[in-house]
Amino acid sequence: MPNVDILALKGRAIPAFAPVNALKQGFRQEVAIETQNPAFNEGMVDVRSKGIAGDNHYFTPNNPPYFEKVPGAIEELYLREGVAMRLLDINAQIKEAGLELYLFDGWRPQAIQRHFHGVWFPNWLRQNRPEIPEENLMEEVERYWSPPSEGEASPSPHATGGATDLTLRYIDTKQPLYMGGIFDDLTENAHTDWFERSEPSSMSDMEAQANRRLLYWLMDAAGFSNNPTEWWHFSYGDQMWARLKQFPAAIYGGVSPHI
């Protein structure tokens, strides 16, 4: 596996938010799932058993911005086997640079999706963004938290085993690369292109811009698509992936860890 040109990727701008976000709209209602594809019944694996680093962010109380173990959280980081193999390929390419992927989340129980979509984030918005009218609240929620699965034709992305939340870290020190904001910062700071919208005004901004670019292009080269509202969210095989990559159908539907 050839090593990648880290500096070249850090110098390549991330696509602008607006057209990508517009393309994403309606993906769960409009993108079919190809149930006859051999990958549809692909199994899942806890990626840590494959040597991929990570801890489930929702399983510990040391998890800003929540600071509580989330009801329904699991310790494991399950993903489809094919997704795990792609992540391993990325790790092989960046190992010489002293880097590796670090996962916050993978397959997600619906209890977590319901908690954040229907309870935690709406309440947070009511408290911290009181200017948002109640009738517009769910529109803001769903910029960051997808609705729970709505039948076999409309699974939430993390219910498919194809979506993961991750970052990069140094192998030796275990320190994450600076991305300019915490995981699950549910504001525009989380938009993947946030640091592309103006010239960086500080060394911190320059570092965040370069590191977001690196993560984005590493994942893109491995076939993943990025949710433009979240620099950490990447998927392969689900409906969002199919829409953003402009494929005719998804190859992964909803799944349980024991498929």
PDB file of C-alpha atoms in Angstrom:
ATOM      1  CA  MET A   1       0.000   0.000   0.000  1.00  0.00           C
ATOM      2  CA  PRO A   2       1.704   3.255  -1.093  1.00  0.00           C
ATOM      3  CA  ASN A   3       2.060   6.074   1.400  1.00  0.00           C
ATOM      4  CA  VAL A   4       0.073   9.240   0.737  1.00  0.00           C
ATOM      5  CA  ASP A   5       1.409  12.753   0.233  1.00  0.00           C
ATOM      6  CA  ILE A   6       0.316  14.278   3.535  1.00  0.00           C
ATOM      7  CA  LEU A   7       1.383  17.822   2.650  1.00  0.00           C
ATOM      8  CA  ALA A   8      -0.447  17.718  -0.673  1.00  0.00           C
ATOM      9  CA  LEU A   9      -3.689  16.663   1.004  1.00  0.00           C
ATOM     10  CA  LYS A  10      -3.323  19.392   3.638  1.00  0.00           C
ATOM     11  CA  GLY A  11      -3.047  21.930   0.841  1.00  0.00           C
ATOM     12  CA  ARG A  12      -6.187  20.842  -1.023  1.00  0.00           C
ATOM     13  CA  ALA A  13      -9.360  22.764  -0.178  1.00  0.00           C
ATOM     14  CA  ILE A  14     -12.512  20.988   0.995  1.00  0.00           C
ATOM     15  CA  PRO A  15     -15.574  21.415  -1.280  1.00  0.00           C
ATOM     16  CA  ALA A  16     -17.918  24.250  -0.325  1.00  0.00           C
ATOM     17  CA  PHE A  17     -20.768  23.422   2.046  1.00  0.00           C
ATOM     18  CA  ALA A  18     -23.819  24.753   0.201  1.00  0.00           C
ATOM     19  CA  PRO A  19     -23.878  22.590  -2.961  1.00  0.00           C
ATOM     20  CA  VAL A  20     -22.952  19.431  -1.072  1.00  0.00           C
ATOM     21  CA  ASN A  21     -25.605  20.025   1.569  1.00  0.00           C
ATOM     22  CA  ALA A  22     -28.193  20.748  -1.125  1.00  0.00           C
ATOM     23  CA  LEU A  23     -27.341  17.477  -2.864  1.00  0.00           C
ATOM     24  CA  LYS A  24     -27.799  15.592   0.419  1.00  0.00           C
ATOM     25  CA  GLN A  25     -31.404  16.682   0.948  1.00  0.00           C
ATOM     26  CA  GLY A  26     -34.032  13.932   0.796  1.00  0.00           C
ATOM     27  CA  PHE A  27     -31.533  11.085   0.606  1.00  0.00           C
ATOM     28  CA  ARG A  28     -33.478   8.767   2.919  1.00  0.00           C
ATOM     29  CA  GLN A  29     -36.736   9.235   1.037  1.00  0.00           C
ATOM     30  CA  GLU A  30     -35.322   9.186  -2.491  1.00  0.00           C
ATOM     31  CA  VAL A  31     -32.378   6.755  -2.554  1.00  0.00           C
ATOM     32  CA  ALA A  32     -33.201   3.065  -2.928  1.00  0.00           C
ATOM     33  CA  ILE A  33     -31.364   0.275  -1.120  1.00  0.00           C
ATOM     34  CA  GLU A  34     -30.112  -2.520  -3.370  1.00  0.00           C
ATOM     35  CA  THR A  35     -31.118  -5.550  -1.308  1.00  0.00           C
ATOM     36  CA  GLN A  36     -29.810  -7.985  -3.938  1.00  0.00           C
ATOM     37  CA  ASN A  37     -26.282  -6.601  -3.746  1.00  0.00           C
ATOM     38  CA  PRO A  38     -23.933  -9.169  -2.123  1.00  0.00           C
ATOM     39  CA  ALA A  39     -22.816  -6.483   0.345  1.00  0.00           C
ATOM     40  CA  PHE A  40     -26.352  -6.061   1.695  1.00  0.00           C
ATOM     41  CA  ASN A  41     -25.932  -9.049   4.035  1.00  0.00           C
ATOM     42  CA  GLU A  42     -22.311  -8.312   4.888  1.00  0.00           C
ATOM     43  CA  GLY A  43     -21.502  -8.911   8.544  1.00  0.00           C
ATOM     44  CA  MET A  44     -20.237  -6.483  11.141  1.00  0.00           C
ATOM     45  CA  VAL A  45     -17.155  -6.486  13.327  1.00  0.00           C
ATOM     46  CA  ASP A  46     -15.963  -4.520  16.353  1.00  0.00           C
ATOM     47  CA  VAL A  47     -13.207  -2.619  14.561  1.00  0.00           C
ATOM     48  CA  ARG A  48     -10.960  -2.647  17.622  1.00  0.00           C
ATOM     49  CA  SER A  49     -10.577  -6.399  17.124  1.00  0.00           C
ATOM     50  CA  LYS A  50      -8.927  -5.494  13.792  1.00  0.00           C
ATOM     51  CA  GLY A  51      -6.466  -3.106  15.416  1.00  0.00           C
ATOM     52  CA  ILE A  52      -8.368   0.122  14.691  1.00  0.00           C
ATOM     53  CA  ALA A  53      -8.246   2.560  17.610  1.00  0.00           C
ATOM     54  CA  GLY A  54     -11.304   4.073  19.238  1.00  0.00           C
ATOM     55  CA  ASP A  55     -13.696   4.280  22.162  1.00  0.00           C
ATOM     56  CA  ASN A  56     -17.450   4.684  21.985  1.00  0.00           C
ATOM     57  CA  HIS A  57     -18.021   8.325  22.901  1.00  0.00           C
ATOM     58  CA  TYR A  58     -21.527   7.678  24.205  1.00  0.00           C
ATOM     59  CA  PHE A  59     -20.502   4.882  26.577  1.00  0.00           C
ATOM     60  CA  THR A  60     -18.487   7.066  28.980  1.00  0.00           C
ATOM     61  CA  PRO A  61     -19.394  10.144  31.063  1.00  0.00           C
ATOM     62  CA  ASN A  62     -16.135  11.798  29.942  1.00  0.00           C
ATOM     63  CA  ASN A  63     -17.732  12.815  26.661  1.00  0.00           C
ATOM     64  CA  PRO A  64     -18.217  16.539  26.090  1.00  0.00           C
ATOM     65  CA  PRO A  65     -20.653  18.119  25.364  1.00  0.00           C
ATOM     66  CA  TYR A  66     -22.817  15.545  27.186  1.00  0.00           C
ATOM     67  CA  PHE A  67     -20.830  14.531  30.288  1.00  0.00           C
ATOM     68  CA  GLU A  68     -23.020  11.531  30.917  1.00  0.00           C
ATOM     69  CA  LYS A  69     -23.194   7.953  29.706  1.00  0.00           C
ATOM     70  CA  VAL A  70     -25.959   8.035  27.136  1.00  0.00           C
ATOM     71  CA  PRO A  71     -28.973   5.740  27.686  1.00  0.00           C
ATOM     72  CA  GLY A  72     -28.725   2.729  25.390  1.00  0.00           C
ATOM     73  CA  ALA A  73     -25.035   3.218  24.573  1.00  0.00           C
ATOM     74  CA  ILE A  74     -22.843   0.201  23.859  1.00  0.00           C
ATOM     75  CA  GLU A  75     -19.113  -0.208  24.360  1.00  0.00           C
ATOM     76  CA  GLU A  76     -18.406  -1.791  20.979  1.00  0.00           C
ATOM     77  CA  LEU A  77     -17.532   0.010  17.749  1.00  0.00           C
ATOM     78  CA  TYR A  78     -19.312  -2.121  15.172  1.00  0.00           C
ATOM     79  CA  LEU A  79     -18.966  -1.483  11.437  1.00  0.00           C
ATOM     80  CA  ARG A  80     -19.511  -3.529   8.302  1.00  0.00           C
ATOM     81  CA  GLU A  81     -16.545  -5.751   7.477  1.00  0.00           C
ATOM     82  CA  GLY A  82     -15.958  -3.959   4.184  1.00  0.00           C
ATOM     83  CA  VAL A  83     -15.907  -0.585   5.926  1.00  0.00           C
ATOM     84  CA  ALA A  84     -13.407  -1.856   8.489  1.00  0.00           C
ATOM     85  CA  MET A  85     -11.115  -3.061   5.703  1.00  0.00           C
ATOM     86  CA  ARG A  86     -11.158   0.375   4.087  1.00  0.00           C
ATOM     87  CA  LEU A  87     -10.201   1.978   7.384  1.00  0.00           C
ATOM     88  CA  LEU A  88      -7.332  -0.484   7.745  1.00  0.00           C
ATOM     89  CA  ASP A  89      -6.131   0.483   4.274  1.00  0.00           C
ATOM     90  CA  ILE A  90      -6.070   4.140   5.306  1.00  0.00           C
ATOM     91  CA  ASN A  91      -4.103   3.302   8.446  1.00  0.00           C
ATOM     92  CA  ALA A  92      -1.548   1.431   6.346  1.00  0.00           C
ATOM     93  CA  GLN A  93      -1.073   4.504   4.154  1.00  0.00           C
ATOM     94  CA  ILE A  94      -0.534   6.946   7.035  1.00  0.00           C
ATOM     95  CA  LYS A  95       1.420   4.747   9.448  1.00  0.00           C
ATOM     96  CA  GLU A  96       4.793   5.977   8.177  1.00  0.00           C
ATOM     97  CA  ALA A  97       3.659   9.535   8.947  1.00  0.00           C
ATOM     98  CA  GLY A  98       2.990   8.457  12.540  1.00  0.00           C
ATOM     99  CA  LEU A  99      -0.778   8.766  12.208  1.00  0.00           C
ATOM    100  CA  GLU A 100      -3.817   6.550  12.622  1.00  0.00           C
ATOM    101  CA  LEU A 101      -7.588   6.835  12.628  1.00  0.00           C
ATOM    102  CA  TYR A 102      -9.442   7.068  15.937  1.00  0.00           C
ATOM    103  CA  LEU A 103     -13.173   6.271  16.077  1.00  0.00           C
ATOM    104  CA  PHE A 104     -15.799   7.898  18.285  1.00  0.00           C
ATOM    105  CA  ASP A 105     -18.771   5.889  17.063  1.00  0.00           C
ATOM    106  CA  GLY A 106     -19.900   3.296  14.547  1.00  0.00           C
ATOM    107  CA  TRP A 107     -23.141   1.331  14.445  1.00  0.00           C
ATOM    108  CA  ARG A 108     -25.578   3.085  16.765  1.00  0.00           C
ATOM    109  CA  PRO A 109     -28.594   1.679  18.647  1.00  0.00           C
ATOM    110  CA  GLN A 110     -31.885   3.404  17.891  1.00  0.00           C
ATOM    111  CA  ALA A 111     -32.254   4.313  21.573  1.00  0.00           C
ATOM    112  CA  ILE A 112     -29.373   6.762  21.159  1.00  0.00           C
ATOM    113  CA  GLN A 113     -30.802   8.168  17.942  1.00  0.00           C
ATOM    114  CA  ARG A 114     -34.171   8.743  19.629  1.00  0.00           C
ATOM    115  CA  HIS A 115     -32.544  10.313  22.701  1.00  0.00           C
ATOM    116  CA  PHE A 116     -30.577  12.948  20.822  1.00  0.00           C
ATOM    117  CA  HIS A 117     -33.049  13.580  18.009  1.00  0.00           C
ATOM    118  CA  GLY A 118     -36.135  13.767  20.190  1.00  0.00           C
ATOM    119  CA  VAL A 119     -34.939  14.846  23.644  1.00  0.00           C
ATOM    120  CA  TRP A 120     -31.401  16.068  24.267  1.00  0.00           C
ATOM    121  CA  PHE A 121     -30.734  18.313  21.284  1.00  0.00           C
ATOM    122  CA  PRO A 122     -34.220  19.893  21.121  1.00  0.00           C
ATOM    123  CA  ASN A 123     -33.901  20.752  24.816  1.00  0.00           C
ATOM    124  CA  TRP A 124     -30.395  22.137  24.279  1.00  0.00           C
ATOM    125  CA  LEU A 125     -31.656  24.360  21.471  1.00  0.00           C
ATOM    126  CA  ARG A 126     -34.576  25.632  23.543  1.00  0.00           C
ATOM    127  CA  GLN A 127     -32.143  26.627  26.282  1.00  0.00           C
ATOM    128  CA  ASN A 128     -29.274  27.979  24.186  1.00  0.00           C
ATOM    129  CA  ARG A 129     -30.971  29.138  20.969  1.00  0.00           C
ATOM    130  CA  PRO A 130     -34.295  30.566  22.196  1.00  0.00           C
ATOM    131  CA  GLU A 131     -34.561  32.702  19.050  1.00  0.00           C
ATOM    132  CA  ILE A 132     -35.421  29.571  17.029  1.00  0.00           C
ATOM    133  CA  PRO A 133     -39.235  29.266  16.775  1.00  0.00           C
ATOM    134  CA  GLU A 134     -40.636  25.979  18.033  1.00  0.00           C
ATOM    135  CA  GLU A 135     -42.001  25.161  14.583  1.00  0.00           C
ATOM    136  CA  ASN A 136     -38.449  25.389  13.154  1.00  0.00           C
ATOM    137  CA  LEU A 137     -36.766  23.445  15.924  1.00  0.00           C
ATOM    138  CA  MET A 138     -36.692  20.034  14.232  1.00  0.00           C
ATOM    139  CA  GLU A 139     -35.235  21.530  11.070  1.00  0.00           C
ATOM    140  CA  GLU A 140     -32.245  22.685  13.127  1.00  0.00           C
ATOM    141  CA  VAL A 141     -32.053  19.364  14.991  1.00  0.00           C
ATOM    142  CA  GLU A 142     -31.915  17.417  11.749  1.00  0.00           C
ATOM    143  CA  ARG A 143     -28.968  19.388  10.446  1.00  0.00           C
ATOM    144  CA  TYR A 144     -26.932  17.278  12.868  1.00  0.00           C
ATOM    145  CA  TRP A 145     -29.092  14.424  14.186  1.00  0.00           C
ATOM    146  CA  SER A 146     -30.955  12.215  11.724  1.00  0.00           C
ATOM    147  CA  PRO A 147     -34.405  10.928  12.665  1.00  0.00           C
ATOM    148  CA  PRO A 148     -34.511   7.342  13.937  1.00  0.00           C
ATOM    149  CA  SER A 149     -34.977   4.606  11.364  1.00  0.00           C
ATOM    150  CA  GLU A 150     -38.339   4.711   9.577  1.00  0.00           C
ATOM    151  CA  GLY A 151     -38.733   1.167   8.318  1.00  0.00           C
ATOM    152  CA  GLU A 152     -36.474  -0.918   6.116  1.00  0.00           C
ATOM    153  CA  ALA A 153     -36.409   1.668   3.327  1.00  0.00           C
ATOM    154  CA  SER A 154     -35.210   4.538   5.531  1.00  0.00           C
ATOM    155  CA  PRO A 155     -32.620   3.518   8.143  1.00  0.00           C
ATOM    156  CA  SER A 156     -30.696   6.208   9.984  1.00  0.00           C
ATOM    157  CA  PRO A 157     -27.109   6.276   8.659  1.00  0.00           C
ATOM    158  CA  HIS A 158     -25.494   4.876  11.801  1.00  0.00           C
ATOM    159  CA  ALA A 159     -28.021   2.016  11.833  1.00  0.00           C
ATOM    160  CA  THR A 160     -26.501   0.594   8.639  1.00  0.00           C
ATOM    161  CA  GLY A 161     -23.007  -0.167   9.904  1.00  0.00           C
ATOM    162  CA  GLY A 162     -21.689   1.962   7.062  1.00  0.00           C
ATOM    163  CA  ALA A 163     -21.384   5.277   8.919  1.00  0.00           C
ATOM    164  CA  THR A 164     -18.684   6.195  11.394  1.00  0.00           C
ATOM    165  CA  ASP A 165     -17.514   9.239  13.335  1.00  0.00           C
ATOM    166  CA  LEU A 166     -13.753   9.573  13.544  1.00  0.00           C
ATOM    167  CA  THR A 167     -10.630  11.713  13.615  1.00  0.00           C
ATOM    168  CA  LEU A 168      -6.869  11.334  13.235  1.00  0.00           C
ATOM    169  CA  ARG A 169      -4.356  10.960  16.028  1.00  0.00           C
ATOM    170  CA  TYR A 170      -0.624  10.471  16.523  1.00  0.00           C
ATOM    171  CA  ILE A 171       0.324   6.839  17.060  1.00  0.00           C
ATOM    172  CA  ASP A 172       3.064   7.497  19.619  1.00  0.00           C
ATOM    173  CA  THR A 173       1.434  10.094  21.888  1.00  0.00           C
ATOM    174  CA  LYS A 174      -2.221   9.134  21.232  1.00  0.00           C
ATOM    175  CA  GLN A 175      -2.980  12.847  20.896  1.00  0.00           C
ATOM    176  CA  PRO A 176      -5.687  13.752  18.371  1.00  0.00           C
ATOM    177  CA  LEU A 177      -4.888  16.133  15.556  1.00  0.00           C
ATOM    178  CA  TYR A 178      -6.420  19.544  16.185  1.00  0.00           C
ATOM    179  CA  MET A 179      -9.623  19.924  14.180  1.00  0.00           C
ATOM    180  CA  GLY A 180     -10.775  23.277  15.535  1.00  0.00           C
ATOM    181  CA  GLY A 181     -13.699  21.932  17.539  1.00  0.00           C
ATOM    182  CA  ILE A 182     -14.872  18.999  19.613  1.00  0.00           C
ATOM    183  CA  PHE A 183     -16.699  15.953  18.302  1.00  0.00           C
ATOM    184  CA  ASP A 184     -20.474  16.525  18.348  1.00  0.00           C
ATOM    185  CA  ASP A 185     -20.153  20.312  18.444  1.00  0.00           C
ATOM    186  CA  LEU A 186     -23.612  20.860  16.995  1.00  0.00           C
ATOM    187  CA  THR A 187     -22.967  24.307  15.559  1.00  0.00           C
ATOM    188  CA  GLU A 188     -21.634  25.644  12.258  1.00  0.00           C
ATOM    189  CA  ASN A 189     -18.111  25.187  13.603  1.00  0.00           C
ATOM    190  CA  ALA A 190     -18.677  21.499  12.857  1.00  0.00           C
ATOM    191  CA  HIS A 191     -19.289  22.127   9.151  1.00  0.00           C
ATOM    192  CA  THR A 192     -16.451  20.422   7.355  1.00  0.00           C
ATOM    193  CA  ASP A 193     -15.550  23.504   5.312  1.00  0.00           C
ATOM    194  CA  TRP A 194     -15.753  25.954   8.249  1.00  0.00           C
ATOM    195  CA  PHE A 195     -12.086  26.895   8.011  1.00  0.00           C
ATOM    196  CA  GLU A 196     -12.305  27.292   4.221  1.00  0.00           C
ATOM    197  CA  ARG A 197     -14.762  30.188   4.422  1.00  0.00           C
ATOM    198  CA  SER A 198     -12.129  32.827   5.141  1.00  0.00           C
ATOM    199  CA  GLU A 199      -8.377  33.084   5.357  1.00  0.00           C
ATOM    200  CA  PRO A 200      -7.144  31.513   8.608  1.00  0.00           C
ATOM    201  CA  SER A 201      -6.537  34.268  11.162  1.00  0.00           C
ATOM    202  CA  SER A 202      -4.363  32.296  13.573  1.00  0.00           C
ATOM    203  CA  MET A 203      -1.978  29.378  13.745  1.00  0.00           C
ATOM    204  CA  SER A 204      -4.803  27.392  15.342  1.00  0.00           C
ATOM    205  CA  ASP A 205      -7.078  28.082  12.378  1.00  0.00           C
ATOM    206  CA  MET A 206      -4.328  27.099   9.951  1.00  0.00           C
ATOM    207  CA  GLU A 207      -3.785  23.819  11.796  1.00  0.00           C
ATOM    208  CA  ALA A 208      -7.489  23.015  11.911  1.00  0.00           C
ATOM    209  CA  GLN A 209      -7.895  23.791   8.215  1.00  0.00           C
ATOM    210  CA  ALA A 210      -4.957  21.571   7.248  1.00  0.00           C
ATOM    211  CA  ASN A 211      -6.057  18.679   9.451  1.00  0.00           C
ATOM    212  CA  ARG A 212      -9.676  18.735   8.314  1.00  0.00           C
ATOM    213  CA  ARG A 213      -8.441  18.684   4.738  1.00  0.00           C
ATOM    214  CA  LEU A 214      -6.177  15.733   5.453  1.00  0.00           C
ATOM    215  CA  LEU A 215      -8.964  13.700   7.050  1.00  0.00           C
ATOM    216  CA  TYR A 216     -11.454  14.601   4.323  1.00  0.00           C
ATOM    217  CA  TRP A 217      -9.230  13.631   1.400  1.00  0.00           C
ATOM    218  CA  LEU A 218      -7.925  10.449   3.040  1.00  0.00           C
ATOM    219  CA  MET A 219     -11.486   9.249   3.520  1.00  0.00           C
ATOM    220  CA  ASP A 220     -12.591  10.430   0.082  1.00  0.00           C
ATOM    221  CA  ALA A 221      -9.778   8.499  -1.603  1.00  0.00           C
ATOM    222  CA  ALA A 222     -10.929   5.363   0.227  1.00  0.00           C
ATOM    223  CA  GLY A 223     -14.434   5.726  -1.202  1.00  0.00           C
ATOM    224  CA  PHE A 224     -16.196   7.386   1.740  1.00  0.00           C
ATOM    225  CA  SER A 225     -18.528  10.369   1.602  1.00  0.00           C
ATOM    226  CA  ASN A 226     -18.615  13.101   4.246  1.00  0.00           C
ATOM    227  CA  ASN A 227     -21.683  14.624   5.863  1.00  0.00           C
ATOM    228  CA  PRO A 228     -20.982  18.326   5.200  1.00  0.00           C
ATOM    229  CA  THR A 229     -22.434  19.438   8.541  1.00  0.00           C
ATOM    230  CA  GLU A 230     -20.010  17.242  10.526  1.00  0.00           C
ATOM    231  CA  TRP A 231     -16.273  17.095   9.840  1.00  0.00           C
ATOM    232  CA  TRP A 232     -16.081  13.743  11.667  1.00  0.00           C
ATOM    233  CA  HIS A 233     -18.926  11.840   9.920  1.00  0.00           C
ATOM    234  CA  PHE A 234     -18.058   9.591   6.994  1.00  0.00           C
ATOM    235  CA  SER A 235     -19.998   6.772   5.412  1.00  0.00           C
ATOM    236  CA  TYR A 236     -19.677   4.046   2.852  1.00  0.00           C
ATOM    237  CA  GLY A 237     -22.557   2.084   1.364  1.00  0.00           C
ATOM    238  CA  ASP A 238     -25.505   3.857   2.990  1.00  0.00           C
ATOM    239  CA  GLN A 239     -28.097   6.135   1.393  1.00  0.00           C
ATOM    240  CA  MET A 240     -26.235   9.359   2.158  1.00  0.00           C
ATOM    241  CA  TRP A 241     -23.105   7.887   0.567  1.00  0.00           C
ATOM    242  CA  ALA A 242     -25.059   6.899  -2.546  1.00  0.00           C
ATOM    243  CA  ARG A 243     -26.588  10.364  -2.880  1.00  0.00           C
ATOM    244  CA  LEU A 244     -23.334  12.270  -2.357  1.00  0.00           C
ATOM    245  CA  LYS A 245     -21.350   9.940  -4.625  1.00  0.00           C
ATOM    246  CA  GLN A 246     -24.270  10.006  -7.096  1.00  0.00           C
ATOM    247  CA  PHE A 247     -24.670   6.251  -7.228  1.00  0.00           C
ATOM    248  CA  PRO A 248     -28.131   4.883  -8.113  1.00  0.00           C
ATOM    249  CA  ALA A 249     -28.625   2.960  -4.860  1.00  0.00           C
ATOM    250  CA  ALA A 250     -27.220   2.199  -1.435  1.00  0.00           C
ATOM    251  CA  ILE A 251     -25.746  -1.226  -0.744  1.00  0.00           C
ATOM    252  CA  TYR A 252     -26.267  -1.256   3.040  1.00  0.00           C
ATOM    253  CA  GLY A 253     -29.589  -1.139   4.863  1.00  0.00           C
ATOM    254  CA  GLY A 254     -30.390  -1.325   8.542  1.00  0.00           C
ATOM    255  CA  VAL A 255     -28.560  -4.085  10.386  1.00  0.00           C
ATOM    256  CA  SER A 256     -28.002  -5.541  13.843  1.00  0.00           C
ATOM    257  CA  PRO A 257     -24.553  -6.458  15.189  1.00  0.00           C
ATOM    258  CA  HIS A 258     -25.489 -10.137  15.039  1.00  0.00           C
ATOM    259  CA  ILE A 259     -26.306 -10.393  11.331  1.00  0.00           C
TER     260      ILE A 259
END
